[in-house]
XYZ file of C-alpha atoms in Angstrom:
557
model
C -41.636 -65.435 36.589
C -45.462 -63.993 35.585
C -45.695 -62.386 32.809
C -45.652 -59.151 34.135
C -43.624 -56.008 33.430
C -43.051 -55.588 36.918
C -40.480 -58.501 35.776
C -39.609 -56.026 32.500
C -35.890 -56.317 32.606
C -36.073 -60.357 32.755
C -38.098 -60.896 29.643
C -35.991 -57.768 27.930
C -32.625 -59.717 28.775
C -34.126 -63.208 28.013
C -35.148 -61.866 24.344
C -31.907 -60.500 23.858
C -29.984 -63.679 25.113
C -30.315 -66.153 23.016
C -30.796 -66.745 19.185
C -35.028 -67.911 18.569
C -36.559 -69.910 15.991
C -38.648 -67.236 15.056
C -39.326 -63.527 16.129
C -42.569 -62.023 15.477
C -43.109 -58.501 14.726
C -46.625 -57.229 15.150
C -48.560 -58.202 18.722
C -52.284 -58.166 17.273
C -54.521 -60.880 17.125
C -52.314 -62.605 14.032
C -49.155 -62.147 15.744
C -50.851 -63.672 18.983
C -51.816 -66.428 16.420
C -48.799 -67.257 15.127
C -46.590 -67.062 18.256
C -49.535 -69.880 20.082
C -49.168 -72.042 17.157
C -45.349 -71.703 16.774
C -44.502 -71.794 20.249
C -46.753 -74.634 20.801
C -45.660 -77.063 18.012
C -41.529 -76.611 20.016
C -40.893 -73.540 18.258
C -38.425 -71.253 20.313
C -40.635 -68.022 19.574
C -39.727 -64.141 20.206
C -42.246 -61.349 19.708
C -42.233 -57.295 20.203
C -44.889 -54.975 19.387
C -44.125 -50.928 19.590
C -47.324 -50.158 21.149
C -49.586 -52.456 23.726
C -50.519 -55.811 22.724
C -53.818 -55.359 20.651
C -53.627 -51.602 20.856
C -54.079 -51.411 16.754
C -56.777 -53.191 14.557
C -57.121 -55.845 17.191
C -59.018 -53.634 20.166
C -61.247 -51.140 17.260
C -63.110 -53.887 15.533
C -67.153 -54.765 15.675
C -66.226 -57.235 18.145
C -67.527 -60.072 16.720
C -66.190 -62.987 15.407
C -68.193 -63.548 12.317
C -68.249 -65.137 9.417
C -68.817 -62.175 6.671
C -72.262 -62.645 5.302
C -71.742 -59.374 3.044
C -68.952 -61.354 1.473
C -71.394 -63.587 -0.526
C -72.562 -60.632 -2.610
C -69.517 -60.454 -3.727
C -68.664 -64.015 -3.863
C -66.078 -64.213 -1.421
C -67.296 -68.402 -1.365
C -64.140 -69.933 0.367
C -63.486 -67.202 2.845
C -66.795 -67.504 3.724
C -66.713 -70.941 4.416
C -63.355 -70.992 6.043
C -63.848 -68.165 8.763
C -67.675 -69.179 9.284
C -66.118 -72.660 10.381
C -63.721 -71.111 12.643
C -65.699 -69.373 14.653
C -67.308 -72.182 15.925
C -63.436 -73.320 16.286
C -62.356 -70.160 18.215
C -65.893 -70.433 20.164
C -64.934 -73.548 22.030
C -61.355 -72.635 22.859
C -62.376 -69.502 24.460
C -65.672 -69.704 25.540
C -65.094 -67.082 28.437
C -64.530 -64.665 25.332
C -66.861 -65.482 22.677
C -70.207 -66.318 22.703
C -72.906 -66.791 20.145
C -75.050 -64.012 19.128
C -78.527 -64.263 17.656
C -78.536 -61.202 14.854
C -81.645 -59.865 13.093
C -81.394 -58.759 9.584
C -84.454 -56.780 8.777
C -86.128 -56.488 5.140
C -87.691 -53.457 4.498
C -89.257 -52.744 0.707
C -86.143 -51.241 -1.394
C -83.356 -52.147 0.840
C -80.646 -54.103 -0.214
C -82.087 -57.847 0.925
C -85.235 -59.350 -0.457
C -86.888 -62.008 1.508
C -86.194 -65.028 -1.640
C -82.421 -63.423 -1.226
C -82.146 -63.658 2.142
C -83.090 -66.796 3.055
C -81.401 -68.487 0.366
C -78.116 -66.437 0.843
C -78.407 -67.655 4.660
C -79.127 -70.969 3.874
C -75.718 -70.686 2.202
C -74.315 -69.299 4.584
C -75.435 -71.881 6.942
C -73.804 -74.802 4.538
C -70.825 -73.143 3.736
C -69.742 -72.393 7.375
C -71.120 -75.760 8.866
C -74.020 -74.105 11.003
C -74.820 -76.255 13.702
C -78.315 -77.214 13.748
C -79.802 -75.429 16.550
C -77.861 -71.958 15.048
C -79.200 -72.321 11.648
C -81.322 -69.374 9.864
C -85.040 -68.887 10.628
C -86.905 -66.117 8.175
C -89.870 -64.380 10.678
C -92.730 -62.076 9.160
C -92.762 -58.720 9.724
C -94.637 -59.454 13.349
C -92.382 -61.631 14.104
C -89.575 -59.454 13.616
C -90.459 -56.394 15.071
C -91.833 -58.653 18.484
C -87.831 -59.243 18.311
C -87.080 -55.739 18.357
C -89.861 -53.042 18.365
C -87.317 -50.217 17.546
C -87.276 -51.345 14.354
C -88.607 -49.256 11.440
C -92.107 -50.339 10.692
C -92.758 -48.196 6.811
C -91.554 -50.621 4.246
C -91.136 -53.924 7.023
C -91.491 -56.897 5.098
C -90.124 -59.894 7.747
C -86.598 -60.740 8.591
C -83.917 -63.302 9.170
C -82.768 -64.814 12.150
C -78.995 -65.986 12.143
C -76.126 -66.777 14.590
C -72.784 -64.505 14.758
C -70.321 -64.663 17.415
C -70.010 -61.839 19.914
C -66.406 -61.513 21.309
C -64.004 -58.616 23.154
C -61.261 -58.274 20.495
C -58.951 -56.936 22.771
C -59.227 -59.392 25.405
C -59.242 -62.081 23.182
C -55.681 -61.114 21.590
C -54.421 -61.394 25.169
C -55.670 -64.890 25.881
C -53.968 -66.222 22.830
C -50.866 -64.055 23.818
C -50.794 -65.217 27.039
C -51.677 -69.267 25.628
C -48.411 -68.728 23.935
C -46.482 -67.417 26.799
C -47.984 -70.590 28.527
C -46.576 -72.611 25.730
C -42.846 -70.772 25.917
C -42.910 -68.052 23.970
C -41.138 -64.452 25.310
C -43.421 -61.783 24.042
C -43.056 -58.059 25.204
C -45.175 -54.644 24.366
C -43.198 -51.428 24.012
C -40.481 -52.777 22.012
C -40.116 -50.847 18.588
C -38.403 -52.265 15.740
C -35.864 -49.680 14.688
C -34.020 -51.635 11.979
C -33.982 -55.186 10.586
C -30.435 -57.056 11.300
C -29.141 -59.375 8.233
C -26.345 -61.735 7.725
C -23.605 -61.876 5.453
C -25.939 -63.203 2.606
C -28.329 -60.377 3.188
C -30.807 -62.903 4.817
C -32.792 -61.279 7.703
C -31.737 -62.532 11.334
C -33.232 -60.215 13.492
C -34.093 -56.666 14.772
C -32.698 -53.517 16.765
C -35.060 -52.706 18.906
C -36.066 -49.821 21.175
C -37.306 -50.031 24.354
C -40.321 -47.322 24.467
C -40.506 -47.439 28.112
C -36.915 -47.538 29.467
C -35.487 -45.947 26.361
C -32.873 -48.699 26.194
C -31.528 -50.464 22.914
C -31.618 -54.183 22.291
C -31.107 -57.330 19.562
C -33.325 -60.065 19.221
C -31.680 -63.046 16.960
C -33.343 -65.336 15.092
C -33.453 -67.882 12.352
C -36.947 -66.543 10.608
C -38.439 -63.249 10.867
C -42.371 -62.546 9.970
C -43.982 -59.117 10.161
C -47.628 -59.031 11.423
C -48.064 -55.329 12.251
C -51.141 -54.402 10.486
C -51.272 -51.020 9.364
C -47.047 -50.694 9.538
C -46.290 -53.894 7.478
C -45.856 -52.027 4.278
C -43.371 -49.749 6.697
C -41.440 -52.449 7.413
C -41.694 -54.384 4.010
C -40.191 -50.766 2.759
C -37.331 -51.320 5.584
C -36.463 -54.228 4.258
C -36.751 -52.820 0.083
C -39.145 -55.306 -0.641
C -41.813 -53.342 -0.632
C -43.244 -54.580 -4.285
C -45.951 -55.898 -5.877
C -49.242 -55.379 -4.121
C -49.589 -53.428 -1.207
C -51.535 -51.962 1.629
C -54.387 -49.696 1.211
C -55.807 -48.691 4.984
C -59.592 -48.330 5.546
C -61.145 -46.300 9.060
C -64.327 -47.711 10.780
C -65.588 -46.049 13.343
C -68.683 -47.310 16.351
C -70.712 -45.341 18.626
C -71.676 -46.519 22.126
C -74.743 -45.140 23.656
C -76.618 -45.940 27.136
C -79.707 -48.541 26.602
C -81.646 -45.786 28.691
C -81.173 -43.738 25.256
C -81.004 -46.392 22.683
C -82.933 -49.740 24.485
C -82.208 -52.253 21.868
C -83.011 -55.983 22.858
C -81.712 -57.442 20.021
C -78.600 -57.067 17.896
C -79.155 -56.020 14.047
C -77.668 -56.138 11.542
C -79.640 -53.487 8.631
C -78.891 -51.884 5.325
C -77.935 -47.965 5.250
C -79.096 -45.407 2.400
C -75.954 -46.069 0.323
C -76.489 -49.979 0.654
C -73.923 -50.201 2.919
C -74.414 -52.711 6.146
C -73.914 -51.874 9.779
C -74.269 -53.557 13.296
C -76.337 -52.058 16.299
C -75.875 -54.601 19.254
C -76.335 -54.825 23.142
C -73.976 -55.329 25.267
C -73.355 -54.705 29.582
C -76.465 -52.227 29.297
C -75.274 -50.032 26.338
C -75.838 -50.189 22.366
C -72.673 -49.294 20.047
C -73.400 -49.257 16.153
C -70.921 -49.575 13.430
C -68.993 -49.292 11.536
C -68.143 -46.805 8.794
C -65.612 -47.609 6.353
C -63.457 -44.868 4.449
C -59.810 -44.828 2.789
C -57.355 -43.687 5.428
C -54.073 -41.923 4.983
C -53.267 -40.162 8.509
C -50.997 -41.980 10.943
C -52.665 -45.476 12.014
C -51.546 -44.937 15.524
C -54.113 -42.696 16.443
C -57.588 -42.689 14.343
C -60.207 -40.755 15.512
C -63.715 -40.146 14.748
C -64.657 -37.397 12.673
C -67.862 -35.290 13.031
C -68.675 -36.639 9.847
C -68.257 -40.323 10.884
C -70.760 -39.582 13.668
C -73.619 -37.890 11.440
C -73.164 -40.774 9.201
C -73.962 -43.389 12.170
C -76.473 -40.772 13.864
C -78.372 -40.704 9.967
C -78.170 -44.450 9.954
C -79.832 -45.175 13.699
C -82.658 -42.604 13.044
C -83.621 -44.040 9.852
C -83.967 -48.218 10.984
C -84.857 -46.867 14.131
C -86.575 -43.846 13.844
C -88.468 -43.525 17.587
C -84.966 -43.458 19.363
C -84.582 -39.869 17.943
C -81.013 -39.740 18.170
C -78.353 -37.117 18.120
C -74.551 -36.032 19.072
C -75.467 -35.336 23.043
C -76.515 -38.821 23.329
C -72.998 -40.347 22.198
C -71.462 -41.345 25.276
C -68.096 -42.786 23.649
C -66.428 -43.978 20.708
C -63.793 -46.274 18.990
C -62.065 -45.519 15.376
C -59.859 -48.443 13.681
C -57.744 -48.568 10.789
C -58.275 -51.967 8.733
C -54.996 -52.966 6.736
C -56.349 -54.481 3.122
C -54.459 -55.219 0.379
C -54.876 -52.515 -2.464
C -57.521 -53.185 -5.377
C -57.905 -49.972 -7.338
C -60.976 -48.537 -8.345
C -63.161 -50.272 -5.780
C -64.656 -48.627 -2.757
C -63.941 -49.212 0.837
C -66.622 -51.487 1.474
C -65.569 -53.704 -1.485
C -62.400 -54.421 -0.936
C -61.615 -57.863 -0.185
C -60.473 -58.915 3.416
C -58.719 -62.186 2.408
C -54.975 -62.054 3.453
C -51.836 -61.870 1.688
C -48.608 -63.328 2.577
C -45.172 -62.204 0.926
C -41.448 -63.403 1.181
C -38.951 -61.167 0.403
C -35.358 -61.847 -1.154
C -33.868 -61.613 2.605
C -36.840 -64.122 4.033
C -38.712 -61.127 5.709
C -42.335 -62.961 5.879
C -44.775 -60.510 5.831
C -48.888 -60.968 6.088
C -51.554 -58.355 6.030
C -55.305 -58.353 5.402
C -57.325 -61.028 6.822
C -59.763 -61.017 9.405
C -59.954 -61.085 13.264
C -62.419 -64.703 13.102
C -59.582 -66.006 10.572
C -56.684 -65.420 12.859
C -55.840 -68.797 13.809
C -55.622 -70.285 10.369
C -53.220 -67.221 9.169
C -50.903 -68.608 12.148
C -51.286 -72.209 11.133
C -50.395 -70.807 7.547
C -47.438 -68.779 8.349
C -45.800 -71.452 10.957
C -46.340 -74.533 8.438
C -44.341 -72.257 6.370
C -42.000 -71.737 8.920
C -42.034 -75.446 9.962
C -40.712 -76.283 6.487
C -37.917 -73.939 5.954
C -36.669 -74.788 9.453
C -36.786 -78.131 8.686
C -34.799 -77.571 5.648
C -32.462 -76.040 7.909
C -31.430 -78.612 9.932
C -33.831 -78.022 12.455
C -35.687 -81.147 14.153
C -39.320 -82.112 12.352
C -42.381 -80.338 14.243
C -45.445 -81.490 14.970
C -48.543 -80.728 13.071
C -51.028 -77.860 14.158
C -52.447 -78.233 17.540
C -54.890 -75.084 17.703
C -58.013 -75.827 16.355
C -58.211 -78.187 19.370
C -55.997 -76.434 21.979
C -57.911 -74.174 24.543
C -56.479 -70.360 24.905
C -55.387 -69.256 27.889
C -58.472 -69.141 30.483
C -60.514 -71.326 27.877
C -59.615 -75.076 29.791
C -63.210 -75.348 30.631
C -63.921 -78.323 28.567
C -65.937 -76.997 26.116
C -68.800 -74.414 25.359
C -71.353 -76.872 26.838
C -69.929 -76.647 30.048
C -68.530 -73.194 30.464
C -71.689 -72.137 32.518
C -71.221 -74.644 34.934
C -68.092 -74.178 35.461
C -68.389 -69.735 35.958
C -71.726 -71.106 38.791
C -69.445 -73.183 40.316
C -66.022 -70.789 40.330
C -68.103 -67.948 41.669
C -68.269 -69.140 44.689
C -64.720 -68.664 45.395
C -65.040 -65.294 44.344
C -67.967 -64.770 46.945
C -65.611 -65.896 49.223
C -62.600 -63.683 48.403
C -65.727 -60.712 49.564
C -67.314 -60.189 45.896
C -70.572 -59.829 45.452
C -72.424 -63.053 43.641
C -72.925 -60.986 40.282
C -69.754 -59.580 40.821
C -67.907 -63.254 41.195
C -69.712 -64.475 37.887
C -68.504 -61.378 35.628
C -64.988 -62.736 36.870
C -65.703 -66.105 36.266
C -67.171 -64.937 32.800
C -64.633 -62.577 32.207
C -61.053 -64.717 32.961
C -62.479 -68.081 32.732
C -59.882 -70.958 33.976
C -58.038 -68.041 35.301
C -60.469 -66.160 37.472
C -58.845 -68.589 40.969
C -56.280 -66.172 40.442
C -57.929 -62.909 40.085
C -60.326 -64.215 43.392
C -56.824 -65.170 45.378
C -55.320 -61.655 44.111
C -58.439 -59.734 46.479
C -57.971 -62.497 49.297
C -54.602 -61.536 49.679
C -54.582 -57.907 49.012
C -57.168 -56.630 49.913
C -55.953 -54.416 52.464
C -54.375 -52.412 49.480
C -57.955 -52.448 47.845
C -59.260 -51.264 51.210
C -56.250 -48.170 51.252
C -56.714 -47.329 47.511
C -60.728 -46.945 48.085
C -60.663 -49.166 45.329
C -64.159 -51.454 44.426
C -62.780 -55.481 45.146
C -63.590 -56.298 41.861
C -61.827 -53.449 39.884
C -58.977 -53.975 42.461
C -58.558 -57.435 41.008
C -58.735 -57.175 37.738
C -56.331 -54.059 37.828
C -53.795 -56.369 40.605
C -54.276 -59.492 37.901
C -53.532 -57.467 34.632
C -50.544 -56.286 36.705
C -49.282 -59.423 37.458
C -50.173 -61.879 34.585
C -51.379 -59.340 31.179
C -48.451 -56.878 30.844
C -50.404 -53.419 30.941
C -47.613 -50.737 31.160
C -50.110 -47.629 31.402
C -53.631 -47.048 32.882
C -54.406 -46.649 29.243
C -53.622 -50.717 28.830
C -56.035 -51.345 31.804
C -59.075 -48.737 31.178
C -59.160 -50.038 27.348
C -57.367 -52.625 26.581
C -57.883 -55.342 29.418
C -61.662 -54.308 31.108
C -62.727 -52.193 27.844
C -64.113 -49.525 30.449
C -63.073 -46.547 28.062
C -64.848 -48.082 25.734
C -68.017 -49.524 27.752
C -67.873 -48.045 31.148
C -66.284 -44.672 30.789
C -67.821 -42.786 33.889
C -66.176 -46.160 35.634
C -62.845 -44.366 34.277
C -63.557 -40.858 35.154
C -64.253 -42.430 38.645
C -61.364 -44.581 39.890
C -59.220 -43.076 37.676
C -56.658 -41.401 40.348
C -56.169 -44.630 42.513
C -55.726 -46.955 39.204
C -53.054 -44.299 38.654
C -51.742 -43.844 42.251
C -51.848 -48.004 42.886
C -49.604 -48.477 39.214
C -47.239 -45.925 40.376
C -46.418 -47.853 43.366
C -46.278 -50.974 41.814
C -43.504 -49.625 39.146
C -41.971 -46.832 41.291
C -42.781 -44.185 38.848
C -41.062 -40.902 38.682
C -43.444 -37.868 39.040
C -42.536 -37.010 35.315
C -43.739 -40.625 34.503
C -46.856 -40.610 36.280
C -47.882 -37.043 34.691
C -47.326 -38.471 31.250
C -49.343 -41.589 31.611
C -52.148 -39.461 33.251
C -52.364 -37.339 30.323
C -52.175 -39.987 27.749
C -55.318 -41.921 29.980
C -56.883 -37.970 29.305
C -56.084 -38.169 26.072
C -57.872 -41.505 25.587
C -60.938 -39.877 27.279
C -61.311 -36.964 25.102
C -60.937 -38.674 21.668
C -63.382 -41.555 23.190
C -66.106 -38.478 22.970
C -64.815 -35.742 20.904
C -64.314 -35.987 16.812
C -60.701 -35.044 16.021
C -62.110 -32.466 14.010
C -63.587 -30.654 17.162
C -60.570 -30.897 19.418
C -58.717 -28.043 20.217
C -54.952 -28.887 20.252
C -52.007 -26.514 21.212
């Protein structure tokens, strides 16, 4: 059976048949963690998420997996060290979604870096997250940085440094390790809502009640150990479950323009100081720039942020002054993402200051909950939560596990061998792709794209092509919408458009244009109702109009 919810009722009826090890709540990136590393150390493993997978925190971030140079200014030392050493970690596991990204952080007289600073606080950086050599810092003069990128503001330019980040798809990368753990025997499934938390006799949790969002039928999922990853909802849950005590959740909004390289031509990623000393990203990517992010308390529902008018002047204000000749304004915005960040509550400090470490909590009933964290740290919060998990099963009666197996074990797509050799292997995979009737660049953005698991998406448009050919679909879009179908879950053209290709995001006249057969092809593939169809078609219209239009300017009835 793929992993599919063409096959919805199978995976519905396995989760509700048998008692699990552990059930996950929460299908971001840390609930994608934790369900890889349980499920590959022999862990029977159960997850549901209410929305799509990723459709939270883990699809509206920068999109890079970095390790949090701001953090030294405030002397954030070990989580510094420990998420700048796993990106290199999630960097060779997934090479086909992550790669490294050279980023420029410009000096300019009475901004927030000096040149002594900066070089020393990236030589730190360096040590602390184990910098290969060939990534390390280089500090340039102020020709030397604007030859990197000419946009630059020149009043004031006094050099730069020169440093490696990661550059990753957040979205897509929360589906590898999903789907790694679905390799690995785990039963996850998207549109299942937690209604209520089940308990035994000794008030210890033992499962859920769960709704399904798409059939509207009830089900149970047993199991020994429960942990809530859901982001933005775990103090909703913790509060389902009274333990809602101690410290708690205090939800921050960042929001990133994307805007066509004919506008905005940036050549090199940056990463520069604002007026109110805060730090934002501008960086290329598939022949657009998107800058970000803001960062603001939040108390609206999480489910749906939006950018504000107010967000956009403040990213508009901060473009025009680093880069003054690109003369931007609100007609040049071609979309937008907002994202609410889930941080753990220290009052009186700004957004921008809280800390982004994690926090785990146990509860009387043995509801594990964990919040904060960061998208680079994801895979040590799973090896965290399931050596905790390892232990009290173990004290249980159940059989000994293994030890963590992630920092070494490829996600899903990722069984290339390695970094070094992930661009020999997309040159030599293309070819199959060329022969399935891509184009050459077209076969190497699959190869890129799906990695170890592009054969598939190539054999998908050999063998159906003639229902590419009737849906006047492009072969390429046809197979990554055919694959997602069969092998990534999407439920709603929504999943697809933004979630799996990031077009909404990246591409979005690609949406306004294929739009009707992506629609038409998924309503033969899951028999929809004409009721059914309408409302997915007006939730993908939805998704359009807040990609462009601040919440504050949209007309609602």
């Amino acid at each position: 059976m793929t992993w599919s919810n063409v096959h919805r009722d199978e995976i519905r009826r396995s989760l509700s048949g048998q008692k699990y090890d552990v059930l996950i709540i929460g299908g971001g990136i840390t609930g994608a963690g934790i369900a890889l590393d349980a499920a590959s150390r022999g862990m029977s493993v159960a997850l549901v998420d209410m929305q799509d997978f990723a459709a939270g925190t883990s699809s509206r971030s920068t999109k890079l997996v970095h390790g949090g140079l701001r953090y030294l200014k405030q002397l954030e030392i070990k989580m510094v060290a420990e998420v700048g050493k796993e990106r290199a970690i999630v960097y060779e596991n997934g090479p086909h979604v992550t790669s490294p990204e050279w980023m420029l952080l410009p000096m300019h007289t009475g901004g927030t870096f000096g040149r002594f600073s900066t070089s020393i606080g990236l030589r730190v950086y360096d040590f602390l997250a184990g910098v290969k050599k060939g990534e390390r810092r280089v500090m340039l003069s102020s020709q030397e940085t604007l030859h990197k990128e000419p946009l630059l503001k020149k009043q004031g330019l006094k050099g730069g440094g020169y440093y490696v980040e990661y550059r990753t798809d957040d979205a897509r990368l929360t589906i590898e390790v999903m789907k790694a753990a679905v390799e690995h025997g785990a039963f996850a499934l998207n549109y299942a809502k937690v209604e209520s938390l089940i308990y035994d006799g000794n008030g210890q949790v033992t499962g859920a009640s769960i709704s399904d969002q798409l059939l509207g039928e009830p089900f149970e999922v047993k199991a020994t150990k429960v942990v809530n990853a859901t982001g933005p909802w775990v103090d909703e849950i913790r509060a389902s479950d009274s333990s809602k005590q101690g410290k708690t959740l205090k939800l921050t909004k960042g929001v990133h323009l994307v805007i066509d390289q004919a506008k905005f031509p940036l050549k090199q990623a940056v990463y520069f100081d604002t007026h109110d000393k805060r730090m934002v990203f501008a960086i290329p990517r598939d022949g657009k720039t998107y800058v970000g992010t803001t960062d603001t308390f939040y108390n609206t529902d999480p489910i749906h942020p939006q950018m504000t008018a107010s967000d956009r002047s403040y990213i508009i204000n901060a473009i025009n002054d680093m880069f003054p000749s690109v003369k931007m304004c609100e007609k040049d915005v071609e979309s937008s993402w907002a994202g609410v960040r889930p941080l753990i509550l220290e009052e009186g400090k700004d957004p921008s200051e809280i800390s982004r470490k994690d926090e785990i909590w146990e509860s009387a009933s043995g509801l594990i909950s964990i919040a904060g964290g960061k998208l680079t740290g994801y895979r040590k919060m799973g090896e965290t939560i399931v050596d905790m998990l390892s232990d009290k099963l173990t004290s249980a009666g159940h059989h000994p596990l293994q030890p963590c197996l992630t920092k070494h074990l490829p996600i899903s797509g990722g069984e290339v061998g390695g970094s070094l050799a992930f661009e020999a292997f997309v040159q030599k995979t293309a070819d199959a792709g060329i022969h399935a009737g891509l184009s050459h660049m077209d076969a190497l953005r699959i190869a890129r794209t799906y990695g170890t698991n592009a054969p598939q998406v190539f054999n998908l448009i050999h063998l159906q092509s003639s229902d590419a050919d009737r849906m006047g679909l492009p072969r390429m879009l046809f197979g990554q919408l055919a694959y997602a179908l069969e092998a990534e879950m999407i439920a709603t053209p929504v999943d697809f458009f933004t979630r799996r290709i990031g077009a909404t995001l990246f591409n979005i006249q690609l949406v306004h244009q294929w739009k009707g057969p992506v629609i038409e092809y998924m309503s033969d593939r899951f028999n929809w109702s004409q009721p059914v169809r309408d409302k997915h078609s007006a939730e993908l219209e939805q998704a359009l109009l807040d990609a462009v239009t601040p919440a504050d300017e949209i007309c609602k009835p």
